[in-house]
Coordinates of C-alpha atoms and ligand atoms in Angstrom, one line a residue:
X1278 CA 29.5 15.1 -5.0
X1279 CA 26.3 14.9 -3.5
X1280 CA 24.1 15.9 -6.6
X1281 CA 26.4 12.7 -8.5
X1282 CA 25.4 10.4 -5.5
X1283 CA 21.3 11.5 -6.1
X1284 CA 22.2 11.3 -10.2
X1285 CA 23.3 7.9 -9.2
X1286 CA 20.5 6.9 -7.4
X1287 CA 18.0 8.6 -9.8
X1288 CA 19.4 5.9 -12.7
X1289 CA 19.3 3.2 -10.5
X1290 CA 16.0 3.8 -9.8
X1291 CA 15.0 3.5 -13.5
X1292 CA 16.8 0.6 -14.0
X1293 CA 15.1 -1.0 -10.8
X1294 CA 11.9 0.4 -12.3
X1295 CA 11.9 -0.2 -15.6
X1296 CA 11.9 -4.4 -14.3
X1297 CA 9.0 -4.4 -12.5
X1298 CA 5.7 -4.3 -14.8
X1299 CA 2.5 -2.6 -12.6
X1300 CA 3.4 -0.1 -9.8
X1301 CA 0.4 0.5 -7.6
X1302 CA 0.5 3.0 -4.8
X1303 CA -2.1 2.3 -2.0
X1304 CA -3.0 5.6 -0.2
X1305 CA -5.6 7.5 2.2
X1306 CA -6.0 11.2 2.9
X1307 CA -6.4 10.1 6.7
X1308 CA -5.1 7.0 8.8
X1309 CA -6.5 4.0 10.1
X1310 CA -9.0 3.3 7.4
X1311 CA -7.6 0.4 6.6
X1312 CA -5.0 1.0 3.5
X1313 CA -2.5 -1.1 4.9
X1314 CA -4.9 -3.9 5.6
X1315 CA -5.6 -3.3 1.5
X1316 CA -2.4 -2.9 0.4
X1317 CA -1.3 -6.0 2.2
X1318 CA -4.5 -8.1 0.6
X1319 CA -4.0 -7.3 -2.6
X1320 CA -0.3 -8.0 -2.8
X1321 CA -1.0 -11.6 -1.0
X1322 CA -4.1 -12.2 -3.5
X1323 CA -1.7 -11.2 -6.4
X1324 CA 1.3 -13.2 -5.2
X1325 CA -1.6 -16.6 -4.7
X1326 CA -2.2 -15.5 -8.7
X1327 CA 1.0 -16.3 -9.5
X1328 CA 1.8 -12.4 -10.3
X1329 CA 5.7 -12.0 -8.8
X1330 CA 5.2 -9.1 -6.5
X1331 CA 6.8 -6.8 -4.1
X1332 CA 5.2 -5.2 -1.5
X1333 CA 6.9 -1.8 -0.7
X1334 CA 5.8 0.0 3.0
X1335 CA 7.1 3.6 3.0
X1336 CA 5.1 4.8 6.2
X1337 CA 7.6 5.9 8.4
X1338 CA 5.6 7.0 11.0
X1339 CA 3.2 3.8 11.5
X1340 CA 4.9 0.9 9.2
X1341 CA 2.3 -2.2 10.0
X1342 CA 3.3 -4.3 7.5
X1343 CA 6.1 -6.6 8.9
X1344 CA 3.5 -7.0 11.5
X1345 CA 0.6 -7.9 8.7
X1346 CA 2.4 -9.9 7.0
X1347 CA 4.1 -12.0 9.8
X1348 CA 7.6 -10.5 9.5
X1349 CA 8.1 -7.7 12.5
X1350 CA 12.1 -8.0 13.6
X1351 CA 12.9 -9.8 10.4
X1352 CA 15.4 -7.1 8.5
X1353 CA 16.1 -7.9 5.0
X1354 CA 19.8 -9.3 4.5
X1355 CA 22.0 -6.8 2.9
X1356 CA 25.6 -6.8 1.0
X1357 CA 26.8 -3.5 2.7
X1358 CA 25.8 -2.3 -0.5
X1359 CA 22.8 -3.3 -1.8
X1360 CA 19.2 -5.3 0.2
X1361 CA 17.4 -8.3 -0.9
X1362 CA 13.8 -7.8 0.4
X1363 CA 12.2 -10.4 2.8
X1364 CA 10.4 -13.0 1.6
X1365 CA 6.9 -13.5 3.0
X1366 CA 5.5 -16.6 0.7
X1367 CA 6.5 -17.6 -2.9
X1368 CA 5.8 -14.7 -5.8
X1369 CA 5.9 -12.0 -2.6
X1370 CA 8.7 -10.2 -1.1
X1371 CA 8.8 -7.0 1.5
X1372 CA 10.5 -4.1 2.7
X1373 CA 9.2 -2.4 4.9
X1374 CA 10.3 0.5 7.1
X1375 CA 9.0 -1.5 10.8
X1376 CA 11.7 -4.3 10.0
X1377 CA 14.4 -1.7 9.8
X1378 CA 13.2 0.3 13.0
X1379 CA 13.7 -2.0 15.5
X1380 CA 11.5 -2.6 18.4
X1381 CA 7.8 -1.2 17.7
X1382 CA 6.5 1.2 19.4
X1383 CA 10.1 3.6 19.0
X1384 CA 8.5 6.5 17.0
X1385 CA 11.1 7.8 14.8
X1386 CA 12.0 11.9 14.3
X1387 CA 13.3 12.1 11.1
X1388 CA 13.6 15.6 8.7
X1389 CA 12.1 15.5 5.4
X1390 CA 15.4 14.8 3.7
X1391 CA 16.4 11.7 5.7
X1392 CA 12.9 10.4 4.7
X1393 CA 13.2 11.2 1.4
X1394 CA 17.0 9.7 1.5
X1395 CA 15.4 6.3 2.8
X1396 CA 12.9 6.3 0.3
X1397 CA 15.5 6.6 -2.5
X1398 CA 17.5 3.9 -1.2
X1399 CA 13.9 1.7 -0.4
X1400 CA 13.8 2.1 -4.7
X1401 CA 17.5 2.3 -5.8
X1402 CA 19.5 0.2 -3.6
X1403 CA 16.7 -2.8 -3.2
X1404 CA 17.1 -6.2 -5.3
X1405 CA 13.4 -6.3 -6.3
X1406 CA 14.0 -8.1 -9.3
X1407 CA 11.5 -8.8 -12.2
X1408 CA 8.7 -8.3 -10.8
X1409 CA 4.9 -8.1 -12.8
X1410 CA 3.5 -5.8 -9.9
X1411 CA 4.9 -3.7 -6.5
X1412 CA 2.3 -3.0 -4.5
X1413 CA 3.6 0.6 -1.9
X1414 CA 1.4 1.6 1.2
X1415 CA 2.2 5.2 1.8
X1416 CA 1.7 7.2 4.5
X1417 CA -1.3 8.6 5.3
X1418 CA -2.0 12.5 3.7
X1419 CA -0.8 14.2 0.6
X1420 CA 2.8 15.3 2.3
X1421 CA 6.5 15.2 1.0
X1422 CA 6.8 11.1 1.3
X1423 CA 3.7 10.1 -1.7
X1424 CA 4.4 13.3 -3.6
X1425 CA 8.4 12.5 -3.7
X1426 CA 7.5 9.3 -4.9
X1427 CA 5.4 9.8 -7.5
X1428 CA 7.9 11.8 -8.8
X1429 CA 10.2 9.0 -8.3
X1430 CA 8.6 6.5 -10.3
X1431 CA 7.5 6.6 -13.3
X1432 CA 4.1 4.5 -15.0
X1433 CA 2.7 5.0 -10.8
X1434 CA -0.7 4.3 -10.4
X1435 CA -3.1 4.9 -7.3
X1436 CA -5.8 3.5 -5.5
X1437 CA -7.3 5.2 -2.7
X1438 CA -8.9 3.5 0.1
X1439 CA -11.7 5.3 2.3
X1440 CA -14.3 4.8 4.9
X1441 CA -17.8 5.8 4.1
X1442 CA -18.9 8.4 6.4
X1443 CA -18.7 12.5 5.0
X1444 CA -15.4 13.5 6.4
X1445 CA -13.9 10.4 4.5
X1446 CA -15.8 10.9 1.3
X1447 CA -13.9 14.8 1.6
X1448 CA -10.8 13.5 2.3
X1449 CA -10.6 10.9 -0.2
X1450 CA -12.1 13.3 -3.2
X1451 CA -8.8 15.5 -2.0
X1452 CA -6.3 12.6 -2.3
X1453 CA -8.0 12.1 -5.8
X1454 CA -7.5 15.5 -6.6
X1455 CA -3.7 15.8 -5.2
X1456 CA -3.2 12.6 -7.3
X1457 CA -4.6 13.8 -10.9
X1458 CA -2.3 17.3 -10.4
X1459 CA 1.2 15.4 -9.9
X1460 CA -0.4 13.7 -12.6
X1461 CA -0.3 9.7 -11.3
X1462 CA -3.3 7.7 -13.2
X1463 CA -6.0 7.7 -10.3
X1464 CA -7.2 3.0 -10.5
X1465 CA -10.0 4.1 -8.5
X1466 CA -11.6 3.9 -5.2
X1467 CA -12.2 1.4 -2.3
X1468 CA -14.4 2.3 0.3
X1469 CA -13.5 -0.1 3.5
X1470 CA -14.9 -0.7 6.9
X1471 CA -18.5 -1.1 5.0
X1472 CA -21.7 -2.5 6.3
X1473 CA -21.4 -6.2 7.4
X1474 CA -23.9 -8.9 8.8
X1475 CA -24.0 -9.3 12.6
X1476 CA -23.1 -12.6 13.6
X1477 CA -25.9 -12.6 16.4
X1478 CA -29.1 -11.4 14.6
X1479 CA -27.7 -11.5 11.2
X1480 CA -28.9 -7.9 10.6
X1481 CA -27.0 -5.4 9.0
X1482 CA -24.6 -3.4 10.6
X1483 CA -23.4 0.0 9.1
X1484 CA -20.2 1.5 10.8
X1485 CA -19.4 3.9 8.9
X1486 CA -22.3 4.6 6.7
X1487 CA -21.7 3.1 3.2
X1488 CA -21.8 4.8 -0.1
X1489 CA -19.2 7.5 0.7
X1490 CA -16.8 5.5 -1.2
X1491 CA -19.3 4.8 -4.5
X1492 CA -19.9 9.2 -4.4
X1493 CA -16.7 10.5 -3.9
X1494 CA -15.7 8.1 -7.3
X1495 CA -18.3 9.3 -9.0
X1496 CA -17.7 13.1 -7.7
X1497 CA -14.1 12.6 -8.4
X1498 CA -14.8 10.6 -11.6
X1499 CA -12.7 7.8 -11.2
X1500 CA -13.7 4.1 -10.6
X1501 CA -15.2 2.3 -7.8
X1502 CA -13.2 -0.7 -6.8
X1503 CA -16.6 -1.7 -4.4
X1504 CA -16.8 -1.7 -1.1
X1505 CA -14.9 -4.0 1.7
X1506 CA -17.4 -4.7 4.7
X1507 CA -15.9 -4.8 8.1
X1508 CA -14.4 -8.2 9.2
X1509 CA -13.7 -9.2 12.7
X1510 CA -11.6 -11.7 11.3
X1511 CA -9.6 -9.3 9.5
X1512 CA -8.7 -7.4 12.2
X1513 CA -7.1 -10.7 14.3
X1514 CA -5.5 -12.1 10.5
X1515 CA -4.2 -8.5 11.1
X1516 CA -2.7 -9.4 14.5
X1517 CA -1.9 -12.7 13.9
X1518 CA 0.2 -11.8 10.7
X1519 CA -1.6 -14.0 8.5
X1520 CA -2.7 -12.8 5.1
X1521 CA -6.2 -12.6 5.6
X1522 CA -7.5 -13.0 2.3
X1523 CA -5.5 -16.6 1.8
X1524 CA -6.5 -17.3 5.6
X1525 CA -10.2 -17.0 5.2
X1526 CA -10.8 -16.9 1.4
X1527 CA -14.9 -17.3 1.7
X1528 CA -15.2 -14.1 4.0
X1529 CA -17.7 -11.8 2.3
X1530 CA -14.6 -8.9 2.9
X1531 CA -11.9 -11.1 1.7
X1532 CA -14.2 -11.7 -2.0
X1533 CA -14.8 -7.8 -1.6
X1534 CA -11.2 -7.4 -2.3
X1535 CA -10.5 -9.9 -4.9
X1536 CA -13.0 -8.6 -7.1
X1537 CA -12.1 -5.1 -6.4
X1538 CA -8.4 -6.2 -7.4
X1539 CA -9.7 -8.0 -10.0
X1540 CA -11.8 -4.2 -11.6
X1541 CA -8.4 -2.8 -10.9
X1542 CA -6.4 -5.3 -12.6
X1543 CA -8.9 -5.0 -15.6
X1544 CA -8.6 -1.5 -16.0
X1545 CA -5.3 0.0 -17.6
Ligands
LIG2554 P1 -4.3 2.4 7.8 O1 -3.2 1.7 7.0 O2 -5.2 3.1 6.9 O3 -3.8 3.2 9.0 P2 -4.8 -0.3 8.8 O4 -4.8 -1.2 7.5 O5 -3.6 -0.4 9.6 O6 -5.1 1.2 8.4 O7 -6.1 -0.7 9.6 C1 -6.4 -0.1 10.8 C2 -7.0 -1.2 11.7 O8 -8.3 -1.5 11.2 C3 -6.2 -2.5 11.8 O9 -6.4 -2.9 13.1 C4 -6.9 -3.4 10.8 O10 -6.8 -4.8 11.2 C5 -8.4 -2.9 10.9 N1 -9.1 -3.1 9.7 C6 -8.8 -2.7 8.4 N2 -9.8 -3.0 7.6 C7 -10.7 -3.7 8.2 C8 -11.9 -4.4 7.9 N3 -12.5 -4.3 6.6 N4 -12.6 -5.0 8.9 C9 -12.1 -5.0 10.2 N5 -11.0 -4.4 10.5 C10 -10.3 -3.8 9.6

């Protein structure tokens, strides 16, 4: 009975699937380095293109997208049987684990096959529609949640999105690594956080280092997406749930990621 239910879901999946055209997974090896901040501009900057898009959040532990994208408490309306995602503007829609928790902050327990049972039903039981691309944010790592789902669907690919400093430039090398195994087609890399003007002396300031993100490509030998520099502005788009690279299109960071969508979009 239970195997028939999974069958079920499997087929479902592939139908679901087999509609949408580009599926782009948007990971990190470790958190806060800004992959949700990425995951969330490039689906906005694709959906202002005119690409129909969904934007998928399967981090169960730390889901920031509703709040990103404006839509924390708002749960996607549902038949009993089947859920229509939320829509954020025209040609994007969400679902995101944070609008189905409940009030933020809760941290949720759940056992790897509960996870694994919502991420089935995040790609099985979800209206996405035709879509041209869904955009996921996994969680953090190389555990159970982005492994079962590269496994789940098929034609994935990957971007990973890094800091610059050493320990990054390690970690992100390893995602690429766990990546080319399952096998999932690695799009490249995009180093985040990167050096940025002051706005008092106008000198250059360098968080984190750049160039980890440029090495670890080449190390790895996939492509460089370029590097995002570190936006104040970002980080309160972030806050405010506005999709920062609509909101302030001129940014240096918010250009950073069009053009590094726009490598990614080139290569297939
Ligand atoms: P992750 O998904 O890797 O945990 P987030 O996207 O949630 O990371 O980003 C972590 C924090 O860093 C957020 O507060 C976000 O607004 C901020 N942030 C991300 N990228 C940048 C950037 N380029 N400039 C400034 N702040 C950023």
């Amino acid at each position: 009975m239970h195997q028939v239910h999974i069958d079920r879901r499997q087929s479902l999946i592939k139908e679901n699937m087999a509609r949408i055209g580009r599926k782009l997974l948007v990971m990190s090896n470790k958190g806060g380095v800004g992959k949700s901040s990425v995951a969330a501009s490039f689906a906005a900057l694709l959906s202002a293109s005119g690409q129909r898009t969904g934007l998928l959040d399967i981090d169960i532990h730390g889901p920031s997208m509703a709040r990103l994208t404006g839509k924390e408490g708002i749960p996607p309306s549902s038949d009993g049987k089947f859920m229509d995602p939320v829509p954020v503007r025209e040609n994007l829609s969400l679902i995101s684990m944070g609008s189905l928790l409940g009030k933020a902050g809760t941290p949720v327990i759940w056992r790897g096959p509960m996870k694994l049972n919502v991420l089935r039903q995040f790609l099985a039981d979800v209206r996405w529609g035709d879509l041209d691309w869904l955009v996921i944010d996994a969680p953090p790592g190389t555990g159970d949640e982005p492994l079962s789902l590269c496994q789940m669907v098929p034609d994935l690919a990957a971007v990973v999105v890094t800091t610059g400093q050493e320990v990054a430039l390690l970690d992100s090398v390893k995602a690429v690594n766990f990546l080319k195994t399952i096998p999932v087609k690695v799009a490249g890399i995009v180093e985040n956080m990167g050096a940025f003007g002051c706005p008092h002396c106008g000198g250059q300031v360098d968080l984190f280092r750049s160039g980890g993100g440029e090495r670890a490509a080449r190390e790895a030998g996939v492509p460089f997406l370029g590097t995002v520099p570190f936006d104040h502005e970002l980080l309160s788009s972030g806050e405010k749930g506005e999709l920062y690279p609509l909101a302030h299109p001129d940014r240096p960071a918010a250009r950073a990621l069009s053009a590094a969508l726009e490598r990614l979009r080139e290569a297939r």
